[in-house]
Amino acid sequence: MRPIELRPEHARRLAISCQHLEGPWPSAGNHGRMWEVLRTLRCLQLDPIDVVAHSHLLVLWSRLGIYDRQELENLLWKERRLFEYWAHAASIVLTEDYQLHQVMMRGYLVDEQSVTRQKIADWFQANTALRDSVLERLRDTGPQRTDGFDDRAAVAWKSGGWSSGRNVDRMLDILWTQGAIMVSGRSGKRRLWDLSERCLPTWVDRTPLPETDIVTRAAEHSLRALGVARKKDIEQYFIRSRYPGLADVIARLVDEGRFVPVALEGASARERWYVHADRLPLTERIVGGDWTPRTTLLSPFDNLICHRERTARLWDFDFRSEIYVPKSKRRYGYYVLPILHGDALIGRVAPRLDRTSGTLTLEGVFAEPAAPTGKATAEAVGKAVTALATFLGARRIEHEGPVPAQWCDALLPELAAHG
């Protein structure tokens, strides 16, 4: 099969379009689009940090604009079309993908090779009484918060971090990873646990799939979501590092015409890129010049940029979280949102939301060296920030950190106009 020739800007635009980040800012009343976005992305990373909002909510906002958060709650806890499990990290995943996640459930702590996993396996085996009491409690009383279980550990969990001695937490995490229990809901920010057999809808196919089928399905989902990708990009998306035999699967999918090779301008001969056959009409449209940009802010854990090496390769954007970097050594800030402007990542915004006063404070706005300097760009960035403030329910925007000199004249009035 002859490779499709793509320029770097085409590759970036294809990736952005496949992530539902193309086009004018979405208007209100986009009911139903959330499910379309979720079925493309396949996962939303969960993260406890909510300096402005939890990551999964920001990922949806970047794509949907203002949306009804209850719609997501319904998909999770009423319709059960989503559940919480491990993808490339702890995530919200699709219930229809349950069979793809079963392989991790079945294999967790079985024939473990790593020292860490063996330590967990040994501790698990030593605490069968705690395991049985957790399952019995759920079976008899239904959903429970973590603090609803008695600690009946025979051997305490030991670690060098915060989890040392948190025996119930460790046991719940193991049973969750094994698929015996699931998150059945939320009580505030706390998870409610229940037996998986009571959480999973009756329509879920629990039949174990052959390994090749799992890798094939997951690889196709990943390439559709990524737009254009290499083998190592696929390996880092969705069910990260759980693609045994991927090279052979890709070769077969190429032979079948499902994966189409790409000749990316400027790429080395060793870099083998692919697009999914389902994305060929979109690819042709983009190559033909039919593409509409958007300016928005991205969660630090957004699906578009969650593989940092790919982000650097396609966008020449070096993005690292500075959450655990000492304040004096941070370049940008504790919590930073990249700025997507068209097909480029042109800078970063470091926001902080004070929910009591309803104030969104910008601790800094930073432009990349090659970022456009015109008024239109600054206004677009300002509109993205004000759109975020509206989504968060902030009544005003303040700034206390640096702002690029080339954006000041247009950006600051735009922000001042909010509220």
XYZ file of C-alpha atoms in Angstrom, residues 37-403:
367
model
C -16.761 12.547 22.205
C -16.451 9.806 24.812
C -16.715 7.032 22.231
C -13.854 8.620 20.309
C -11.552 9.317 23.247
C -12.330 5.965 24.988
C -11.042 7.289 28.335
C -10.896 10.407 30.515
C -8.075 10.541 33.030
C -9.139 11.095 36.621
C -7.021 13.330 38.814
C -7.801 14.584 42.343
C -6.362 18.064 41.767
C -9.074 20.668 41.190
C -7.255 23.992 41.208
C -9.875 25.077 38.673
C -11.835 21.858 37.987
C -11.118 18.155 37.834
C -9.262 17.115 34.699
C -12.024 14.999 33.154
C -14.421 17.935 33.364
C -11.911 20.236 31.646
C -11.290 17.698 28.870
C -15.002 17.689 28.068
C -15.246 21.489 28.334
C -12.425 21.985 25.797
C -14.497 19.971 23.319
C -18.103 20.771 24.242
C -17.991 24.233 25.771
C -20.679 24.700 28.423
C -22.326 21.346 29.013
C -24.653 19.709 31.499
C -22.498 17.888 34.038
C -25.514 15.827 35.027
C -25.322 14.161 31.625
C -21.937 12.713 32.587
C -23.270 11.672 36.000
C -26.153 9.862 34.328
C -23.820 8.001 31.976
C -21.723 6.920 34.945
C -24.165 6.096 37.717
C -27.623 5.645 36.158
C -27.112 4.257 32.670
C -23.779 2.612 33.620
C -22.385 3.204 30.132
C -19.180 4.372 31.811
C -17.165 3.131 34.770
C -13.931 3.952 36.569
C -10.904 1.800 35.849
C -7.285 1.864 34.666
C -6.604 3.026 31.115
C -3.363 4.952 30.582
C -4.039 6.064 34.186
C -6.991 5.884 36.561
C -9.782 6.933 34.226
C -13.402 6.963 33.224
C -13.759 4.282 30.549
C -16.567 2.859 28.432
C -18.543 -0.091 29.716
C -18.695 -1.452 26.171
C -14.893 -1.849 26.448
C -15.189 -4.052 29.527
C -13.677 -7.062 27.718
C -10.601 -5.004 26.819
C -10.000 -4.214 30.484
C -10.661 -7.758 31.672
C -7.156 -8.857 30.734
C -5.708 -6.540 33.393
C -8.328 -7.683 35.889
C -7.531 -11.350 35.311
C -3.777 -10.889 35.281
C -3.258 -8.501 38.177
C -0.955 -10.069 40.809
C -0.812 -13.327 38.820
C 2.724 -14.535 38.006
C 4.112 -11.125 38.970
C 7.742 -10.414 38.101
C 8.375 -6.945 39.513
C 9.503 -6.540 43.096
C 6.736 -4.032 43.811
C 3.953 -6.208 42.446
C 5.295 -9.237 44.273
C 5.248 -7.239 47.496
C 1.586 -6.394 46.892
C 0.783 -10.018 46.012
C 2.427 -11.303 49.205
C 0.558 -8.759 51.310
C -2.732 -9.676 49.615
C -2.213 -13.372 50.320
C -1.440 -12.628 53.968
C -4.693 -10.702 54.421
C -7.421 -13.041 53.229
C -9.477 -12.196 56.325
C -9.525 -8.505 55.368
C -10.400 -9.382 51.770
C -13.266 -11.645 52.854
C -14.608 -9.081 55.313
C -14.658 -6.353 52.630
C -16.549 -8.555 50.172
C -18.936 -9.767 52.880
C -19.660 -6.211 53.999
C -20.552 -5.178 50.453
C -22.606 -8.309 49.867
C -24.637 -7.770 53.025
C -25.022 -3.987 53.185
C -24.498 -2.636 49.670
C -22.396 0.374 48.600
C -19.888 1.633 51.165
C -17.421 4.479 51.463
C -13.822 3.581 52.216
C -14.341 4.422 55.869
C -17.247 1.985 56.053
C -14.997 -1.067 56.425
C -13.294 -2.486 59.497
C -9.538 -2.923 59.314
C -9.007 -6.636 59.863
C -5.535 -6.825 58.373
C -3.290 -9.506 59.817
C -0.247 -7.787 58.296
C -0.054 -4.008 57.969
C 0.777 -2.489 54.604
C 4.186 -0.816 54.701
C 5.494 1.752 52.285
C 7.686 4.801 52.312
C 4.793 7.086 51.403
C 1.354 8.246 52.490
C -0.261 4.814 51.999
C 1.678 3.074 54.797
C -0.743 1.477 57.234
C -3.789 2.244 55.079
C -4.805 -1.377 54.876
C -8.404 -0.953 53.787
C -7.395 1.468 51.028
C -4.812 -0.995 49.738
C -7.267 -3.908 49.784
C -9.957 -1.913 47.981
C -7.441 -0.888 45.332
C -6.435 -4.511 44.730
C -10.028 -5.761 44.528
C -10.895 -2.881 42.186
C -7.976 -3.644 39.883
C -8.930 -7.318 39.892
C -12.468 -6.400 38.876
C -14.133 -7.873 41.970
C -15.493 -4.489 43.058
C -16.273 -1.229 41.277
C -16.918 2.394 42.075
C -20.716 2.473 42.216
C -21.134 6.186 42.844
C -19.820 9.195 44.714
C -20.657 10.666 48.109
C -19.278 14.152 47.643
C -15.719 13.535 46.537
C -15.564 10.100 48.164
C -16.009 6.919 46.200
C -18.731 4.418 46.985
C -17.726 0.784 46.496
C -19.898 -2.171 45.569
C -19.599 -5.643 44.077
C -19.021 -5.585 40.321
C -21.831 -8.061 39.778
C -24.272 -5.426 41.042
C -22.740 -2.540 39.087
C -22.316 -4.012 35.620
C -25.358 -3.849 33.328
C -26.806 -7.149 32.155
C -25.872 -6.356 28.542
C -22.134 -6.404 29.251
C -20.345 -9.278 27.532
C -18.032 -10.829 30.107
C -16.673 -13.527 27.780
C -12.850 -13.365 27.848
C -11.410 -12.360 24.489
C -8.242 -13.772 22.922
C -5.245 -11.513 23.477
C -4.919 -10.715 19.767
C -8.532 -9.547 19.593
C -8.027 -7.279 22.590
C -4.895 -5.690 21.130
C -6.547 -5.294 17.734
C -9.621 -3.537 19.105
C -7.611 -1.324 21.438
C -5.140 -0.379 18.690
C -7.965 0.600 16.343
C -9.661 2.689 19.043
C -6.352 4.392 19.795
C -5.466 5.250 16.214
C -8.934 6.655 15.550
C -8.545 8.888 18.611
C -4.966 9.928 17.841
C -5.561 10.671 14.159
C -2.005 9.946 13.102
C 0.400 7.886 15.184
C 3.394 5.609 15.426
C 3.478 2.247 17.165
C 4.866 3.813 20.347
C 2.113 6.441 20.323
C -0.543 3.724 20.212
C 1.206 1.899 23.053
C 0.970 5.038 25.221
C -2.724 5.693 24.590
C -5.839 4.111 26.118
C -4.636 0.810 27.704
C -1.083 2.087 28.048
C 1.688 -0.526 27.822
C -0.828 -3.375 27.440
C -0.377 -4.110 23.745
C 1.540 -7.420 23.546
C 2.351 -8.370 19.969
C 1.373 -4.921 18.670
C 3.903 -4.944 15.827
C 2.314 -8.086 14.350
C -1.178 -6.675 14.861
C -0.248 -3.451 13.040
C 1.267 -5.433 10.159
C -1.944 -7.436 9.813
C -4.129 -4.329 9.988
C -2.025 -2.733 7.251
C -2.467 -5.852 5.086
C -6.214 -5.702 5.710
C -6.333 -2.010 4.782
C -7.466 -0.897 8.255
C -4.213 0.949 9.017
C -2.856 3.127 6.232
C 0.860 4.032 6.213
C 1.771 7.721 6.213
C 4.846 9.420 4.781
C 5.201 12.386 7.131
C 7.280 15.195 5.683
C 10.496 15.605 7.655
C 10.192 12.274 9.471
C 13.066 9.838 9.477
C 12.821 6.600 7.538
C 12.612 4.714 10.844
C 9.455 6.555 11.891
C 6.435 4.618 10.666
C 3.237 6.610 10.939
C -0.315 5.442 10.317
C -3.870 6.737 9.955
C -6.971 4.625 10.375
C -8.930 3.818 7.243
C -12.031 5.282 8.893
C -10.220 8.640 9.006
C -9.344 8.784 5.300
C -12.282 11.067 4.337
C -11.305 13.456 7.143
C -7.660 13.295 6.065
C -8.580 14.150 2.475
C -10.664 17.099 3.641
C -7.823 18.475 5.745
C -5.220 18.029 3.003
C -7.623 19.838 0.684
C -7.553 22.869 2.975
C -10.977 22.453 4.573
C -10.202 22.934 8.237
C -11.521 25.364 10.854
C -9.355 26.296 13.868
C -10.324 26.749 17.491
C -8.629 28.464 20.403
C -9.082 26.783 23.756
C -7.277 25.723 26.922
C -6.346 22.119 27.638
C -6.193 20.179 30.874
C -2.621 19.187 31.814
C -3.868 15.597 31.355
C -5.805 16.175 28.134
C -5.947 13.204 25.756
C -4.338 15.264 22.989
C -1.145 15.811 24.998
C -1.050 12.960 27.531
C 1.899 11.342 25.694
C 4.532 14.022 26.277
C 7.034 12.722 23.716
C 4.415 12.778 20.940
C 3.400 16.284 22.004
C 6.993 17.438 21.607
C 7.352 15.595 18.276
C 4.223 16.959 16.581
C 3.889 20.373 18.221
C 7.436 21.181 19.335
C 5.914 21.836 22.747
C 7.787 20.699 25.845
C 5.122 20.195 28.469
C 5.850 18.952 31.960
C 3.691 19.167 35.062
C 5.306 21.263 37.797
C 2.928 20.190 40.546
C 5.699 18.370 42.396
C 8.426 20.886 41.552
C 9.453 23.224 44.412
C 7.846 26.628 43.934
C 11.192 28.393 43.556
C 12.128 26.119 40.651
C 8.886 26.293 38.657
C 9.064 27.957 35.242
C 5.331 28.471 34.824
C 3.289 27.456 37.866
C 1.686 24.780 39.984
C -1.213 24.104 37.611
C -0.815 25.065 33.979
C -3.180 24.774 31.020
C -1.652 24.706 27.515
C -3.170 27.091 24.960
C -4.327 25.410 21.741
C -4.609 28.003 18.950
C -5.506 26.496 15.601
C -3.013 23.726 14.955
C -0.383 25.079 17.356
C 0.271 25.017 21.084
C 1.225 28.660 21.561
C 1.551 29.085 25.310
C 0.310 28.345 28.807
C -2.050 29.818 31.365
C -1.625 29.246 35.102
C -5.108 29.760 36.628
C -6.436 29.421 40.173
C -10.111 29.472 41.139
C -11.291 30.943 44.448
C -14.722 29.386 44.778
C -15.696 31.552 47.766
C -15.207 34.857 45.978
C -15.913 33.538 42.504
C -12.558 34.804 41.238
C -10.436 33.181 38.562
C -6.893 34.434 39.125
C -4.256 34.111 36.439
C -0.916 33.536 38.109
C 0.736 33.922 34.738
C 0.209 33.832 30.975
C 3.167 32.600 28.958
C 3.695 32.643 25.193
C 5.894 30.244 23.266
C 8.782 31.886 21.351
C 7.059 31.328 17.986
C 3.565 32.311 19.167
C 1.700 34.794 16.949
C 1.925 38.351 18.252
C -1.144 39.893 16.618
C -4.220 41.360 18.273
C -6.462 38.586 16.939
C -4.418 35.915 18.722
C -4.476 37.791 22.034
C -8.230 38.290 21.784
C -8.727 34.604 21.002
C -6.695 33.649 24.073
C -8.720 36.099 26.154
C -11.991 34.622 24.909
C -10.760 31.135 25.822
C -9.951 32.295 29.364
C -13.305 34.039 29.761
C -15.058 30.920 28.424
C -13.284 28.901 31.111
C -14.353 31.419 33.754
C -17.970 31.139 32.589
C -17.811 27.349 32.726
C -16.423 27.515 36.262
C -19.028 30.029 37.394
C -16.380 32.663 38.154
C -17.756 36.190 38.409
C -14.521 37.994 37.706
C -11.005 37.450 36.402
C -7.881 38.855 38.003
C -4.264 38.565 36.970
C -1.268 38.819 39.234
C 1.535 37.248 37.215
C 3.363 37.927 33.965
C 1.533 38.515 30.684
